Coordinates of C-alpha atoms and ligand atoms in Angstrom, one line a residue:
R1 CA 74.2 -20.5 -123.7
A2 CA 76.5 -22.1 -126.4
K3 CA 75.1 -19.2 -128.9
G4 CA 76.3 -16.6 -125.8
A5 CA 80.0 -18.1 -125.7
G6 CA 80.1 -18.3 -129.3
R7 CA 78.9 -14.8 -129.9
G8 CA 81.4 -13.9 -127.0
K9 CA 84.0 -15.5 -129.4
T10 CA 83.5 -13.5 -132.0
R11 CA 83.1 -10.6 -130.4
F12 CA 86.7 -11.3 -128.9
F13 CA 88.2 -12.4 -132.3
E14 CA 86.5 -8.7 -133.8
I15 CA 88.2 -6.9 -131.0
E16 CA 91.7 -9.0 -132.0
M17 CA 91.3 -7.6 -135.6
D18 CA 90.4 -4.2 -134.4
N19 CA 93.7 -4.0 -132.6
R20 CA 95.7 -5.8 -135.4
L21 CA 94.7 -3.0 -138.0
R22 CA 95.3 -0.2 -135.4
E23 CA 98.2 -1.5 -134.6
R24 CA 99.5 -1.7 -138.3
R25 CA 98.1 1.7 -139.1
A26 CA 99.9 3.3 -136.2
I27 CA 103.0 1.6 -137.5
S28 CA 102.8 2.4 -140.9
N29 CA 102.2 6.0 -139.6
E30 CA 105.4 6.2 -137.9
L31 CA 107.3 4.1 -140.4
S32 CA 106.7 6.9 -143.0
S33 CA 108.6 9.3 -141.2
A34 CA 111.3 6.7 -140.0
I35 CA 113.8 7.1 -142.6
A36 CA 113.5 11.3 -142.1
R37 CA 114.2 10.8 -138.5
N38 CA 116.8 8.6 -139.0
E39 CA 115.5 5.3 -137.0
L40 CA 116.3 2.8 -139.8
C41 CA 119.7 1.0 -139.6
L42 CA 121.4 -1.6 -141.2
H43 CA 122.6 -4.9 -139.8
Y44 CA 125.3 -7.3 -141.1
Q45 CA 125.4 -10.7 -141.2
P46 CA 128.4 -12.8 -142.3
L47 CA 128.3 -14.7 -144.9
A48 CA 131.1 -17.3 -145.4
K49 CA 132.5 -20.6 -147.3
I50 CA 131.7 -23.9 -145.8
D51 CA 135.3 -23.7 -143.8
G52 CA 134.5 -20.3 -142.5
E53 CA 136.2 -18.0 -144.3
V54 CA 134.2 -14.5 -145.0
I55 CA 133.1 -13.9 -148.3
G56 CA 130.8 -11.2 -147.5
F57 CA 127.7 -9.8 -145.3
E58 CA 124.2 -9.7 -145.9
A59 CA 122.4 -6.5 -144.8
L60 CA 119.7 -6.7 -143.1
L61 CA 117.1 -3.6 -142.0
R62 CA 116.6 -2.8 -138.6
W63 CA 114.1 -0.2 -137.0
Q64 CA 115.1 1.4 -133.8
H65 CA 111.7 3.1 -132.9
P66 CA 111.8 5.4 -129.9
Q67 CA 109.1 3.8 -128.1
R68 CA 108.3 0.1 -129.4
G69 CA 112.1 -0.8 -129.6
M70 CA 113.8 -2.4 -132.3
V71 CA 111.1 -3.4 -134.4
S72 CA 111.5 -6.7 -136.4
P73 CA 111.7 -6.5 -140.3
A74 CA 109.6 -9.3 -140.4
T75 CA 106.9 -6.8 -139.0
F76 CA 107.2 -3.6 -141.0
I77 CA 108.3 -5.1 -144.5
P78 CA 104.9 -6.4 -144.8
V79 CA 103.5 -3.1 -143.6
A80 CA 105.8 -1.1 -145.8
E81 CA 105.0 -3.4 -148.5
E82 CA 101.0 -3.0 -148.2
S83 CA 101.3 1.0 -148.3
G84 CA 104.0 1.3 -150.9
L85 CA 106.7 2.6 -148.3
I86 CA 109.0 -0.2 -149.5
M87 CA 110.0 1.5 -152.6
Q88 CA 111.5 4.2 -150.4
I89 CA 112.7 1.8 -147.8
G90 CA 114.1 -0.4 -150.4
E91 CA 115.6 2.7 -152.2
W92 CA 117.2 3.5 -148.6
A93 CA 118.7 0.0 -147.8
L94 CA 120.2 -0.3 -150.9
R95 CA 122.0 3.0 -151.0
E96 CA 123.0 2.4 -147.7
A97 CA 124.7 -1.3 -148.1
C98 CA 126.3 0.3 -151.5
R99 CA 127.5 3.1 -150.1
E100 CA 128.8 1.3 -146.6
A101 CA 130.6 -1.6 -148.8
A102 CA 132.4 0.5 -151.5
S103 CA 133.8 1.9 -148.3
W104 CA 135.5 -1.4 -147.2
S105 CA 139.2 -2.1 -147.9
Q106 CA 138.3 -5.8 -148.9
P107 CA 136.5 -6.2 -151.6
L108 CA 133.6 -8.4 -150.2
Q109 CA 130.3 -9.3 -151.2
I110 CA 127.3 -7.4 -150.2
A111 CA 123.9 -9.0 -150.2
V112 CA 121.0 -6.7 -150.1
N113 CA 117.2 -8.2 -150.1
L114 CA 114.5 -6.7 -152.6
S115 CA 110.7 -6.8 -152.1
P116 CA 108.8 -8.2 -155.4
I117 CA 107.1 -4.6 -154.8
Q118 CA 110.1 -3.3 -155.9
F119 CA 110.1 -4.9 -159.1
R120 CA 106.3 -3.9 -159.6
H121 CA 106.8 -0.3 -159.7
G122 CA 109.5 2.2 -161.0
D123 CA 112.6 1.4 -162.8
L124 CA 114.6 -1.0 -160.6
A125 CA 117.7 -1.4 -163.1
G126 CA 118.0 2.0 -163.5
L127 CA 118.2 2.6 -159.9
V128 CA 120.7 0.2 -159.3
H129 CA 122.3 1.4 -162.1
S130 CA 122.4 5.0 -160.6
L131 CA 123.2 3.7 -157.3
L132 CA 126.3 1.7 -158.3
L133 CA 127.9 5.0 -160.2
E134 CA 126.8 7.0 -157.3
T135 CA 128.6 4.8 -154.9
G136 CA 131.6 3.7 -156.7
L137 CA 130.4 -0.2 -155.9
A138 CA 131.9 -2.3 -158.3
P139 CA 128.9 -4.4 -159.8
T140 CA 129.9 -8.0 -159.2
R141 CA 130.5 -7.1 -155.5
L142 CA 126.6 -6.7 -155.0
E143 CA 124.4 -9.4 -154.7
L144 CA 120.5 -9.0 -154.7
E145 CA 118.6 -11.3 -153.2
I146 CA 114.9 -12.1 -154.3
T147 CA 112.1 -14.5 -153.5
E148 CA 109.9 -16.3 -156.3
G149 CA 107.2 -13.9 -155.8
V150 CA 109.3 -11.9 -158.1
L151 CA 108.7 -14.4 -161.0
V152 CA 104.7 -15.1 -159.6
E153 CA 103.3 -11.4 -160.0
D154 CA 104.1 -10.8 -163.2
F155 CA 106.6 -13.0 -164.9
D156 CA 107.5 -11.3 -168.0
R157 CA 108.3 -7.6 -166.2
G158 CA 110.2 -9.5 -163.6
L159 CA 112.1 -11.6 -166.3
S160 CA 113.2 -8.7 -167.6
I161 CA 114.2 -6.2 -165.0
L162 CA 116.3 -9.5 -163.7
R163 CA 118.1 -10.0 -167.4
R164 CA 118.6 -5.9 -167.2
L165 CA 120.0 -6.4 -163.5
K166 CA 122.5 -9.3 -164.6
A167 CA 123.7 -6.8 -167.6
L168 CA 124.6 -4.4 -165.1
G169 CA 127.2 -7.5 -163.6
V170 CA 125.4 -7.6 -160.5
R171 CA 124.6 -11.0 -159.1
I172 CA 121.2 -12.8 -158.3
A173 CA 120.3 -15.0 -155.3
M174 CA 117.2 -17.0 -154.8
D175 CA 116.6 -16.3 -151.4
D176 CA 114.5 -18.5 -148.7
F177 CA 114.3 -21.3 -151.2
G178 CA 112.0 -24.1 -151.0
T179 CA 109.4 -21.7 -148.9
G180 CA 107.8 -20.6 -151.9
Y181 CA 104.8 -22.0 -154.4
S182 CA 106.9 -23.3 -157.6
S183 CA 110.4 -22.2 -157.3
L184 CA 111.5 -25.0 -159.4
S185 CA 109.8 -24.0 -162.9
Y186 CA 111.6 -20.4 -162.0
M187 CA 115.1 -22.2 -162.1
Q188 CA 114.8 -22.7 -165.6
S189 CA 114.3 -19.6 -166.7
F190 CA 116.5 -17.7 -165.2
P191 CA 120.4 -18.0 -165.1
F192 CA 120.4 -17.2 -160.9
D193 CA 124.1 -17.2 -159.4
K194 CA 123.3 -18.6 -156.0
I195 CA 120.5 -20.5 -154.2
K196 CA 120.2 -20.0 -150.5
I197 CA 118.0 -22.7 -148.9
D198 CA 115.6 -21.3 -146.5
K199 CA 116.7 -21.7 -142.6
S200 CA 113.5 -23.3 -141.9
F201 CA 115.0 -26.6 -143.4
I202 CA 118.3 -26.3 -141.4
S203 CA 117.4 -25.8 -138.3
N204 CA 115.4 -29.3 -138.4
V205 CA 118.3 -31.0 -140.6
K206 CA 119.4 -33.2 -137.2
S207 CA 116.5 -33.8 -136.0
N208 CA 113.7 -34.7 -139.0
P209 CA 115.0 -37.0 -141.8
Q210 CA 112.9 -35.0 -144.3
S211 CA 114.6 -31.9 -143.7
A212 CA 117.6 -33.6 -143.9
A213 CA 116.5 -35.1 -147.3
I214 CA 115.2 -32.1 -148.5
V215 CA 118.7 -30.2 -147.9
R216 CA 120.3 -33.1 -149.5
A217 CA 118.1 -32.4 -153.1
V218 CA 118.6 -28.7 -153.1
I219 CA 121.8 -29.2 -152.8
G220 CA 122.1 -31.6 -155.7
L221 CA 119.6 -29.9 -157.6
A222 CA 121.9 -26.6 -157.1
H223 CA 125.1 -28.3 -158.1
G224 CA 123.2 -30.0 -160.6
L225 CA 122.5 -26.6 -162.1
N226 CA 126.1 -25.6 -161.6
L227 CA 124.9 -23.1 -158.7
P228 CA 126.9 -22.4 -155.1
V229 CA 124.0 -23.2 -152.3
L230 CA 124.4 -21.3 -149.5
A231 CA 122.3 -22.7 -146.4
E232 CA 120.9 -20.2 -143.9
G233 CA 120.2 -20.4 -140.0
V234 CA 123.0 -22.4 -139.4
E235 CA 123.4 -22.8 -135.7
T236 CA 124.8 -25.6 -134.4
R237 CA 128.2 -27.6 -135.3
P238 CA 126.3 -30.8 -136.1
Q239 CA 124.1 -28.7 -138.7
L240 CA 127.4 -27.2 -140.0
D241 CA 129.0 -30.8 -140.1
F242 CA 126.0 -32.0 -141.8
L243 CA 126.2 -29.5 -144.7
A244 CA 129.8 -29.9 -145.1
G245 CA 129.5 -33.8 -145.5
E246 CA 126.9 -33.0 -148.4
A247 CA 129.1 -30.6 -150.0
C248 CA 126.9 -27.5 -149.3
D249 CA 129.1 -24.3 -150.7
E250 CA 128.4 -21.7 -148.1
V251 CA 127.1 -21.3 -144.6
Q252 CA 125.3 -17.9 -142.9
G253 CA 123.7 -17.9 -138.9
Y254 CA 124.5 -17.9 -135.9
L255 CA 127.2 -20.0 -135.4
M256 CA 129.3 -18.2 -138.0
G257 CA 128.3 -14.6 -137.0
R258 CA 124.9 -12.6 -135.9
P259 CA 123.5 -9.6 -137.5
Q260 CA 125.4 -6.4 -135.9
P261 CA 126.1 -3.0 -136.6
I262 CA 129.6 -3.1 -139.0
A263 CA 131.7 -2.0 -136.6
Q264 CA 131.4 -5.3 -134.9
Y265 CA 132.9 -6.7 -137.8
A266 CA 135.4 -4.1 -138.6
D267 CA 138.1 -6.9 -138.2
L268 CA 136.7 -8.5 -141.5
I269 CA 136.4 -5.5 -143.6
G270 CA 139.3 -3.2 -142.8
Q271 CA 143.1 -2.7 -143.9
D272 CA 144.5 -5.3 -142.4
G273 CA 141.6 -7.5 -141.7
A274 CA 142.2 -11.1 -143.5
T275 CA 139.7 -11.4 -146.4
R276 CA 140.9 -14.8 -145.6
A277 CA 139.7 -14.7 -141.8
K278 CA 137.9 -17.5 -140.7
L279 CA 135.0 -17.2 -138.4
L280 CA 135.1 -21.0 -137.5
S281 CA 138.0 -22.7 -135.4
A282 CA 138.8 -26.2 -136.7
Ligands
C2E1 P1 116.0 -13.2 -145.0 O1 116.7 -12.7 -146.1 O2 115.9 -14.9 -145.2 O3 117.3 -12.9 -144.1 C1 117.6 -13.8 -143.3 C2 116.9 -13.7 -141.8 O4 117.3 -14.7 -141.2 C3 117.5 -12.5 -140.8 O5 116.4 -12.2 -140.3 C4 118.4 -13.0 -139.9 O6 118.8 -12.6 -139.0 C5 118.1 -14.4 -139.8 N1 119.2 -14.9 -139.1 C6 120.0 -15.2 -139.8 N2 120.9 -16.6 -139.4 C7 120.2 -17.0 -138.1 C8 120.5 -18.0 -137.5 O7 121.2 -18.7 -137.4 N3 119.0 -18.7 -136.9 C9 117.9 -17.8 -136.9 N4 116.6 -18.3 -136.0 N5 117.9 -16.6 -138.0 C10 119.1 -16.4 -138.3 P2 115.8 -10.9 -140.1 O8 117.3 -10.2 -139.9 O9 114.8 -10.7 -139.1 O10 115.1 -10.7 -141.5 C11 113.6 -11.0 -141.8 C12 113.6 -10.7 -143.3 O11 113.1 -9.5 -143.6 C13 114.7 -11.2 -143.9 O12 115.1 -12.7 -144.6 C14 114.1 -10.4 -145.3 O13 113.3 -11.1 -146.5 C15 113.3 -9.3 -144.8 N6 114.4 -8.1 -144.8 C16 115.7 -7.5 -144.2 N7 116.0 -6.9 -144.7 C17 115.3 -6.4 -145.5 C18 115.5 -5.3 -146.9 O14 116.5 -4.6 -146.9 N8 114.7 -5.2 -148.0 C19 113.1 -6.3 -147.8 N9 113.0 -6.2 -148.9 N10 113.1 -7.3 -146.9 C20 114.3 -7.2 -145.9
MG2 MG1 117.8 -12.3 -147.4
MG3 MG1 114.8 -12.2 -148.1
MG4 MG1 116.2 -15.9 -146.0

């Protein structure tokens, strides 16, 4: 009987695996035509100084699927990375974000996420260079967000591309800091322009002394390296107050603003849109 139950479980597991694989394959197929069908778009989430002053936006991919509805990038980016489609999708996101930001009246920062796969193939620095020329965006306004995956896979290649990107005048931020393997050793190899503390630490900062200690240490590390540090995923006022007390420089999260179509933030990017607009009331 125990044997039978075990076999049943295995069978169930196999069916699950099969469904997962089929699901991934379906997503992969549909994703390959998503750009042409205009199903991809970018949402924009404000980046702010600790006092709420808006300094820019992070562009975040969204896939509006005709049947599935809004598909999360957490679902489709891994599929796109596996199939190689991330090359096309990443280029689309970069061009779209640069084009959008170049149209703003306010010279705010625009942050775009890059996949490690985009460093592995093709000529990323050449692409960024030509997109800056094509869209007319000032290089200093573009911030590229990377994870240590870029340096884990092929350190020399990753480093050389990062140096070429920096030479263009764009900024490089280390995203999701604290979640990877050996982020610390990479901090001494390359002059990053910003550290973004992963939101998993911020969400626990008021409930877990360990998280608070880690956030404090990362802020200390960043400042020791003369780098500004941004806290991701700030949802509550107590979290913000903690970060202010620890001299965190910048914040991003639902408390300041959710990722939304740029039209929702027209007042911040527009002509008389206050650059000094505050997203937080005192
Ligand atoms: P990320 O780069 O770390 O982006 C921040 C994520 O945190 C976003 O998730 C954002 O919606 C979410 N977030 C922001 N504030 C809060 C908050 O207060 N609370 C909570 N719970 N979440 C918050 P999203 O938009 O689902 O994107 C997930 C990930 O997908 C991104 O993480 C990024 O790694 C990847 N991604 C998104 N767009 C692109 C892209 O154009 N290219 C690449 N390669 N990856 C992308
Ligand atoms: Mg990011
Ligand atoms: Mg990211
Ligand atoms: Mg992150």
